[in-house]
Amino acid sequence: MKKRIVCSSKTALTEASDEHEAVQGNQEHRSIDEEILDVSHSNETECEGVEDQASLITADAYDWTSHARPEQQEPEGDWRLWLILAGRGFGKTRTGAETVRSWVESGRYKRIGLVGATEADIRHVMVEGCSGLLSVYPLDEGPRYEPSKRRIVWPNGAVAYLVSAERYDKLRGLQFDAIWVDELAKFRYPQEAWDQVCLSLRLGQQPRVVVTTTPKPTALIKRLAEPK
């Protein structure tokens, strides 16, 4: 599996203090515009204190290519796994959401999987969160979220299916050409869920998976982070 790995710290998987140091380093280099755009940098699951998020985001804020840092932009070339290991403040959720948006808008990816630690995490962080998938579109241009069907539907026919890693068996039989996995390091059954993710990634000529996760030194994360 060809990989592209982004780490917020070279020793993120070996030193417990690295996550905190990486956050400080990232925040010191963040511009005021980035602070406004990523309103969830202090809490990716809630928008406490933000009464009107739309008022903080100008029209050009939806042009991700003009705001994303180099390490947040989708790698070029032939790859299958993009592993983003970073602490709070990096913008992992926004990067994952914008990557899915790019996949859909390219027209090359029609069946996408969104896999999170729990159903609540998927809904409140990956989909409806301050930096989630719905937030990266203007209000009148975004996809349709169908929570009862656990899916998101775009006007061009692309569909994203939401699957909790707690019920990784639900991935059996599903087929995707692209998948976004969030917080793999906190999955209750990481290896079992990852195995099903890999088996379901079998459509299209260039299937891809982006993993956005805190760099906890679990056995699976350390194995995936090994360059090959």
CSV table of C-alpha atoms in Angstrom, one decimal:
chain,number,residue,atom,x,y,z
A,1,MET,CA,0.0,0.0,0.0
A,2,LYS,CA,1.5,3.3,-1.1
A,3,LYS,CA,1.4,5.8,1.7
A,4,ARG,CA,1.7,9.5,2.4
A,5,ILE,CA,2.3,10.3,6.1
A,6,VAL,CA,2.0,13.7,7.8
A,7,CYS,CA,3.2,14.1,11.4
A,8,SER,CA,3.0,17.2,13.5
A,9,SER,CA,6.1,16.0,15.3
A,10,LYS,CA,8.8,13.6,14.2
A,11,THR,CA,8.7,11.8,17.5
A,12,ALA,CA,4.9,12.0,18.0
A,13,LEU,CA,4.6,8.2,18.5
A,14,THR,CA,7.3,7.8,21.0
A,15,GLU,CA,7.1,10.8,23.4
A,16,ALA,CA,4.0,11.5,25.4
A,17,SER,CA,4.6,15.2,25.5
A,18,ASP,CA,4.8,15.5,21.7
A,19,GLU,CA,1.1,16.0,21.2
A,20,HIS,CA,1.1,19.1,23.5
A,21,GLU,CA,4.3,20.4,21.9
A,22,ALA,CA,2.9,19.9,18.4
A,23,VAL,CA,-0.2,21.9,19.2
A,24,GLN,CA,1.8,24.8,20.6
A,25,GLY,CA,4.0,24.8,17.5
A,26,ASN,CA,1.1,24.7,15.1
A,27,GLN,CA,-0.8,27.5,17.0
A,28,GLU,CA,2.3,29.7,17.0
A,29,HIS,CA,2.4,29.6,13.2
A,30,ARG,CA,-1.3,30.0,12.6
A,31,SER,CA,-2.4,33.2,11.0
A,32,ILE,CA,-5.4,35.2,12.2
A,33,ASP,CA,-7.4,34.0,9.2
A,34,GLU,CA,-6.7,30.4,10.0
A,35,GLU,CA,-7.8,30.9,13.6
A,36,ILE,CA,-11.1,32.3,12.3
A,37,LEU,CA,-11.6,29.6,9.7
A,38,ASP,CA,-10.9,26.7,12.1
A,39,VAL,CA,-13.3,27.9,14.9
A,40,SER,CA,-13.0,24.4,16.4
A,41,HIS,CA,-9.3,24.5,17.1
A,42,SER,CA,-9.9,24.5,20.9
A,43,ASN,CA,-12.8,22.0,20.7
A,44,GLU,CA,-13.5,20.0,17.6
A,45,THR,CA,-16.8,18.6,19.0
A,46,GLU,CA,-18.7,21.7,20.1
A,47,CYS,CA,-19.1,25.4,19.1
A,48,GLU,CA,-19.3,26.8,22.5
A,49,GLY,CA,-19.4,30.6,22.5
A,50,VAL,CA,-19.9,30.8,18.8
A,51,GLU,CA,-23.4,32.2,18.3
A,52,ASP,CA,-23.2,32.7,14.6
A,53,GLN,CA,-20.5,30.7,12.9
A,54,ALA,CA,-21.6,31.9,9.5
A,55,SER,CA,-20.7,35.5,10.4
A,56,LEU,CA,-17.1,34.4,11.0
A,57,ILE,CA,-16.7,32.8,7.6
A,58,THR,CA,-16.4,35.0,4.5
A,59,ALA,CA,-17.2,33.7,1.0
A,60,ASP,CA,-13.6,33.0,0.1
A,61,ALA,CA,-13.2,30.9,3.3
A,62,TYR,CA,-14.8,28.0,1.2
A,63,ASP,CA,-11.8,28.1,-1.1
A,64,TRP,CA,-9.7,25.6,0.8
A,65,THR,CA,-6.8,25.7,-1.6
A,66,SER,CA,-6.1,29.3,-0.7
A,67,HIS,CA,-6.2,28.7,3.1
A,68,ALA,CA,-4.8,25.2,3.6
A,69,ARG,CA,-1.2,24.8,4.8
A,70,PRO,CA,0.9,22.5,2.6
A,71,GLU,CA,0.6,19.6,5.0
A,72,GLN,CA,-3.2,19.9,4.8
A,73,GLN,CA,-3.4,19.6,1.0
A,74,GLU,CA,-4.0,16.3,-0.6
A,75,PRO,CA,-0.7,14.8,-1.8
A,76,GLU,CA,0.0,14.5,-5.5
A,77,GLY,CA,0.9,11.3,-7.2
A,78,ASP,CA,-0.2,7.7,-6.8
A,79,TRP,CA,-1.1,6.8,-3.3
A,80,ARG,CA,-3.6,4.7,-1.4
A,81,LEU,CA,-3.3,5.7,2.2
A,82,TRP,CA,-2.8,9.3,3.5
A,83,LEU,CA,-2.1,9.1,7.2
A,84,ILE,CA,-2.3,12.3,9.2
A,85,LEU,CA,-0.9,12.1,12.7
A,86,ALA,CA,-1.4,15.3,14.6
A,87,GLY,CA,-2.6,16.8,17.9
A,88,ARG,CA,-5.3,19.3,18.6
A,89,GLY,CA,-5.0,22.5,16.6
A,90,PHE,CA,-3.6,21.0,13.4
A,91,GLY,CA,-7.0,21.0,11.7
A,92,LYS,CA,-7.4,17.3,11.1
A,93,THR,CA,-11.2,17.4,10.9
A,94,ARG,CA,-11.2,20.2,8.4
A,95,THR,CA,-8.6,18.5,6.3
A,96,GLY,CA,-10.6,15.3,6.2
A,97,ALA,CA,-13.8,17.1,5.3
A,98,GLU,CA,-12.1,19.1,2.6
A,99,THR,CA,-10.5,16.0,1.2
A,100,VAL,CA,-13.9,14.4,0.9
A,101,ARG,CA,-15.3,17.5,-0.7
A,102,SER,CA,-12.5,17.5,-3.3
A,103,TRP,CA,-13.0,13.8,-4.0
A,104,VAL,CA,-16.7,14.4,-4.7
A,105,GLU,CA,-16.2,17.5,-6.8
A,106,SER,CA,-13.6,15.7,-8.9
A,107,GLY,CA,-16.4,13.4,-10.1
A,108,ARG,CA,-14.1,10.4,-9.8
A,109,TYR,CA,-15.4,9.2,-6.4
A,110,LYS,CA,-19.1,8.3,-6.0
A,111,ARG,CA,-19.2,5.9,-3.1
A,112,ILE,CA,-17.5,7.1,0.0
A,113,GLY,CA,-17.2,5.7,3.5
A,114,LEU,CA,-17.1,7.9,6.7
A,115,VAL,CA,-15.8,5.8,9.6
A,116,GLY,CA,-15.5,7.2,13.1
A,117,ALA,CA,-15.1,5.7,16.6
A,118,THR,CA,-18.8,6.0,17.4
A,119,GLU,CA,-22.0,7.0,15.8
A,120,ALA,CA,-22.0,10.2,17.9
A,121,ASP,CA,-18.5,11.0,16.9
A,122,ILE,CA,-19.4,10.7,13.2
A,123,ARG,CA,-22.4,12.9,13.5
A,124,HIS,CA,-21.1,15.6,15.9
A,125,VAL,CA,-17.5,15.8,14.6
A,126,MET,CA,-17.2,14.5,11.0
A,127,VAL,CA,-20.6,15.6,9.7
A,128,GLU,CA,-22.2,18.4,11.8
A,129,GLY,CA,-19.1,19.6,13.7
A,130,CYS,CA,-17.6,23.1,13.4
A,131,SER,CA,-15.0,21.7,10.9
A,132,GLY,CA,-17.2,18.8,9.7
A,133,LEU,CA,-18.3,18.0,6.2
A,134,LEU,CA,-21.4,20.2,6.2
A,135,SER,CA,-19.4,23.2,7.4
A,136,VAL,CA,-17.2,23.3,4.3
A,137,TYR,CA,-20.0,24.2,2.0
A,138,PRO,CA,-22.1,27.4,1.7
A,139,LEU,CA,-25.5,26.8,3.3
A,140,ASP,CA,-27.3,26.6,-0.1
A,141,GLU,CA,-24.7,24.4,-1.9
A,142,GLY,CA,-24.0,21.6,0.5
A,143,PRO,CA,-25.0,17.9,0.3
A,144,ARG,CA,-28.1,16.5,1.9
A,145,TYR,CA,-27.6,14.8,5.2
A,146,GLU,CA,-30.0,11.9,5.9
A,147,PRO,CA,-29.3,10.8,9.5
A,148,SER,CA,-32.0,8.2,9.6
A,149,LYS,CA,-30.4,6.5,6.6
A,150,ARG,CA,-26.8,7.2,7.9
A,151,ARG,CA,-25.8,8.8,4.6
A,152,ILE,CA,-24.9,12.0,2.9
A,153,VAL,CA,-26.1,12.6,-0.7
A,154,TRP,CA,-24.6,15.1,-3.2
A,155,PRO,CA,-26.4,16.6,-6.2
A,156,ASN,CA,-24.0,14.9,-8.6
A,157,GLY,CA,-25.1,11.5,-7.3
A,158,ALA,CA,-22.2,10.8,-4.9
A,159,VAL,CA,-23.1,9.2,-1.6
A,160,ALA,CA,-21.2,8.9,1.7
A,161,TYR,CA,-22.2,6.1,4.1
A,162,LEU,CA,-21.6,6.6,7.8
A,163,VAL,CA,-20.3,3.5,9.7
A,164,SER,CA,-19.3,3.4,13.4
A,165,ALA,CA,-16.1,1.4,14.2
A,166,GLU,CA,-18.0,0.0,17.2
A,167,ARG,CA,-20.1,-1.9,14.6
A,168,TYR,CA,-17.3,-2.6,12.1
A,169,ASP,CA,-19.2,-5.7,10.9
A,170,LYS,CA,-21.5,-3.3,9.1
A,171,LEU,CA,-18.7,-2.7,6.7
A,172,ARG,CA,-18.9,-6.2,5.4
A,173,GLY,CA,-20.5,-6.3,2.0
A,174,LEU,CA,-20.0,-2.5,1.4
A,175,GLN,CA,-17.9,-1.2,-1.4
A,176,PHE,CA,-16.2,2.2,-1.6
A,177,ASP,CA,-13.8,4.0,-3.9
A,178,ALA,CA,-12.7,6.4,-1.1
A,179,ILE,CA,-12.9,6.4,2.7
A,180,TRP,CA,-12.3,9.0,5.5
A,181,VAL,CA,-11.4,7.4,8.8
A,182,ASP,CA,-11.3,9.7,11.8
A,183,GLU,CA,-9.5,9.1,15.1
A,184,LEU,CA,-8.4,5.5,14.3
A,185,ALA,CA,-6.2,5.6,17.4
A,186,LYS,CA,-9.3,5.7,19.7
A,187,PHE,CA,-11.2,2.8,18.1
A,188,ARG,CA,-12.3,0.1,20.5
A,189,TYR,CA,-11.5,-2.6,18.0
A,190,PRO,CA,-8.9,-0.9,15.8
A,191,GLN,CA,-7.4,-3.9,13.9
A,192,GLU,CA,-10.8,-5.5,13.2
A,193,ALA,CA,-12.3,-2.2,12.0
A,194,TRP,CA,-9.2,-1.4,9.9
A,195,ASP,CA,-9.3,-4.8,8.2
A,196,GLN,CA,-12.9,-4.2,7.1
A,197,VAL,CA,-12.0,-0.7,5.9
A,198,CYS,CA,-9.3,-2.2,3.7
A,199,LEU,CA,-11.6,-5.0,2.4
A,200,SER,CA,-14.3,-2.5,1.5
A,201,LEU,CA,-12.0,-0.2,-0.4
A,202,ARG,CA,-12.3,-1.9,-3.8
A,203,LEU,CA,-14.1,0.3,-6.3
A,204,GLY,CA,-12.6,2.5,-9.0
A,205,GLN,CA,-9.2,2.8,-10.6
A,206,GLN,CA,-7.6,4.7,-7.7
A,207,PRO,CA,-9.2,3.9,-4.4
A,208,ARG,CA,-8.0,6.0,-1.5
A,209,VAL,CA,-8.3,6.4,2.3
A,210,VAL,CA,-7.4,9.4,4.4
A,211,VAL,CA,-6.9,8.7,8.1
A,212,THR,CA,-7.0,11.7,10.5
A,213,THR,CA,-6.0,10.7,14.0
A,214,THR,CA,-4.3,11.7,17.2
A,215,PRO,CA,-0.8,10.1,17.3
A,216,LYS,CA,-1.3,7.6,20.1
A,217,PRO,CA,1.3,4.9,20.0
A,218,THR,CA,-1.0,1.9,19.4
A,219,ALA,CA,0.2,-1.1,17.6
A,220,LEU,CA,-1.8,-0.4,14.5
A,221,ILE,CA,-0.9,3.3,14.3
A,222,LYS,CA,2.8,2.4,14.7
A,223,ARG,CA,2.6,-0.2,11.9
A,224,LEU,CA,0.7,2.1,9.6
A,225,ALA,CA,3.3,4.9,10.2
A,226,GLU,CA,6.2,2.8,9.1
A,227,PRO,CA,7.4,4.0,5.7
A,228,LYS,CA,7.2,1.3,3.0
